[in-house]
PDB file of C-alpha atoms in Angstrom:
ATOM      1  CA  MET A1019      97.819  53.595  52.158  1.00 46.00           C
ATOM      2  CA  SER A1020      95.308  51.774  49.935  1.00 47.00           C
ATOM      3  CA  GLU A1021      96.634  49.246  47.430  1.00 50.00           C
ATOM      4  CA  GLN A1022      94.690  49.099  44.173  1.00 54.00           C
ATOM      5  CA  LEU A1023      93.825  45.663  42.770  1.00 52.00           C
ATOM      6  CA  PRO A1024      94.560  44.886  39.106  1.00 54.00           C
ATOM      7  CA  LYS A1025      91.668  45.182  36.677  1.00 58.00           C
ATOM      8  CA  HIS A1026      90.167  42.149  34.954  1.00 55.00           C
ATOM      9  CA  GLY A1027      92.727  40.515  32.696  1.00 54.00           C
ATOM     10  CA  GLN A1028      95.732  42.208  34.309  1.00 55.00           C
ATOM     11  CA  GLN A1029      98.314  40.342  36.307  1.00 54.00           C
ATOM     12  CA  THR A1030     100.799  41.548  38.857  1.00 56.00           C
ATOM     13  CA  VAL A1031     104.358  40.354  38.996  1.00 54.00           C
ATOM     14  CA  PRO A1032     105.931  40.018  42.433  1.00 56.00           C
ATOM     15  CA  THR A1033     108.963  42.232  42.873  1.00 58.00           C
ATOM     16  CA  GLY A1034     110.583  40.078  45.538  1.00 58.00           C
ATOM     17  CA  GLN A1035     110.877  43.065  47.871  1.00 64.00           C
ATOM     18  CA  ASP A1036     107.464  42.776  49.531  1.00 65.00           C
ATOM     19  CA  SER A1037     106.980  39.645  51.631  1.00 77.00           C
ATOM     20  CA  THR A1038     103.319  40.296  52.516  1.00 84.00           C
ATOM     21  CA  PRO A1039     100.796  37.974  50.860  1.00 85.00           C
ATOM     22  CA  PRO A1040      98.527  39.478  48.183  1.00 84.00           C
ATOM     23  CA  GLN A1041      95.226  40.853  49.451  1.00 84.00           C
ATOM     24  CA  VAL A1042      92.159  39.107  48.073  1.00 84.00           C
ATOM     25  CA  ASP A1043      89.002  41.192  48.157  1.00 84.00           C
ATOM     26  CA  PHE A1044      85.960  40.400  46.023  1.00 84.00           C
ATOM     27  CA  PRO A1045      82.923  42.348  47.209  1.00 92.00           C
ATOM     28  CA  PRO A1046      79.666  40.846  45.867  1.00 94.00           C
ATOM     29  CA  VAL A1047      78.763  43.606  43.412  1.00 94.00           C
ATOM     30  CA  ARG A1048      82.236  43.758  41.900  1.00 94.00           C
ATOM     31  CA  ASN A1049      82.275  39.963  41.698  1.00 95.00           C
ATOM     32  CA  GLY A1050      78.869  39.946  39.949  1.00 96.00           C
ATOM     33  CA  ILE A1051      80.027  42.563  37.449  1.00 96.00           C
ATOM     34  CA  ASP A1052      83.148  40.493  36.785  1.00 95.00           C
ATOM     35  CA  TYR A1053      80.929  37.500  35.985  1.00 96.00           C
ATOM     36  CA  LEU A1054      78.889  39.665  33.579  1.00 97.00           C
ATOM     37  CA  THR A1055      82.091  40.863  31.921  1.00 97.00           C
ATOM     38  CA  SER A1056      83.067  37.243  31.411  1.00 96.00           C
ATOM     39  CA  VAL A1057      79.675  36.537  29.812  1.00 97.00           C
ATOM     40  CA  VAL A1058      80.202  39.355  27.314  1.00 97.00           C
ATOM     41  CA  GLU A1059      83.740  38.156  26.550  1.00 96.00           C
ATOM     42  CA  HIS A1060      82.558  34.602  25.887  1.00 95.00           C
ATOM     43  CA  LEU A1061      79.692  35.730  23.653  1.00 95.00           C
ATOM     44  CA  SER A1062      81.549  38.478  21.778  1.00 95.00           C
ATOM     45  CA  ARG A1063      83.818  36.073  19.927  1.00 90.00           C
ATOM     46  CA  THR A1064      83.181  35.844  16.198  1.00 91.00           C
ATOM     47  CA  ARG A1065      81.898  32.264  16.417  1.00 92.00           C
ATOM     48  CA  PRO A1066      81.393  31.177  20.036  1.00 92.00           C
ATOM     49  CA  ASP A1067      81.965  27.451  20.384  1.00 95.00           C
ATOM     50  CA  PRO A1068      79.918  25.207  22.710  1.00 96.00           C
ATOM     51  CA  ARG A1069      82.444  25.747  25.529  1.00 96.00           C
ATOM     52  CA  ASP A1070      82.025  29.538  25.244  1.00 95.00           C
ATOM     53  CA  LEU A1071      78.262  29.156  25.437  1.00 96.00           C
ATOM     54  CA  LYS A1072      78.531  26.821  28.429  1.00 97.00           C
ATOM     55  CA  TYR A1073      80.662  29.272  30.405  1.00 97.00           C
ATOM     56  CA  ALA A1074      78.527  32.224  29.344  1.00 97.00           C
ATOM     57  CA  VAL A1075      75.432  30.509  30.767  1.00 97.00           C
ATOM     58  CA  LEU A1076      77.246  29.419  33.948  1.00 98.00           C
ATOM     59  CA  HIS A1077      78.672  32.896  34.540  1.00 97.00           C
ATOM     60  CA  LEU A1078      75.326  34.550  33.820  1.00 98.00           C
ATOM     61  CA  HIS A1079      73.726  32.308  36.441  1.00 98.00           C
ATOM     62  CA  ALA A1080      76.495  33.078  38.947  1.00 97.00           C
ATOM     63  CA  ALA A1081      76.239  36.821  38.256  1.00 97.00           C
ATOM     64  CA  THR A1082      72.478  36.774  38.780  1.00 96.00           C
ATOM     65  CA  GLU A1083      72.801  34.830  42.009  1.00 96.00           C
ATOM     66  CA  VAL A1084      75.586  37.011  43.435  1.00 96.00           C
ATOM     67  CA  LEU A1085      73.897  40.304  42.508  1.00 95.00           C
ATOM     68  CA  LEU A1086      70.524  39.215  43.898  1.00 95.00           C
ATOM     69  CA  LYS A1087      72.182  38.082  47.132  1.00 94.00           C
ATOM     70  CA  ALA A1088      73.959  41.436  47.344  1.00 92.00           C
ATOM     71  CA  ARG A1089      70.516  43.103  47.423  1.00 85.00           C
ATOM     72  CA  LEU A1090      69.640  41.125  50.551  1.00 85.00           C
TER      73      LEU A1090
END
């Protein structure tokens, strides 16, 4: 049985019935797309502040690096 991970921005609440640790799986392409999603979120605000711009640039760099490495 395959357990589906929550989408970006969603959180799961432990039910207390399952004692197995959460599975962490971030394949490179999905991770790169998540970085790009973060870039769009930071830049889509009405008036991005300097912190938004900083994280947009950092996440764009990380997305580029991860996606180019995935091609290797």
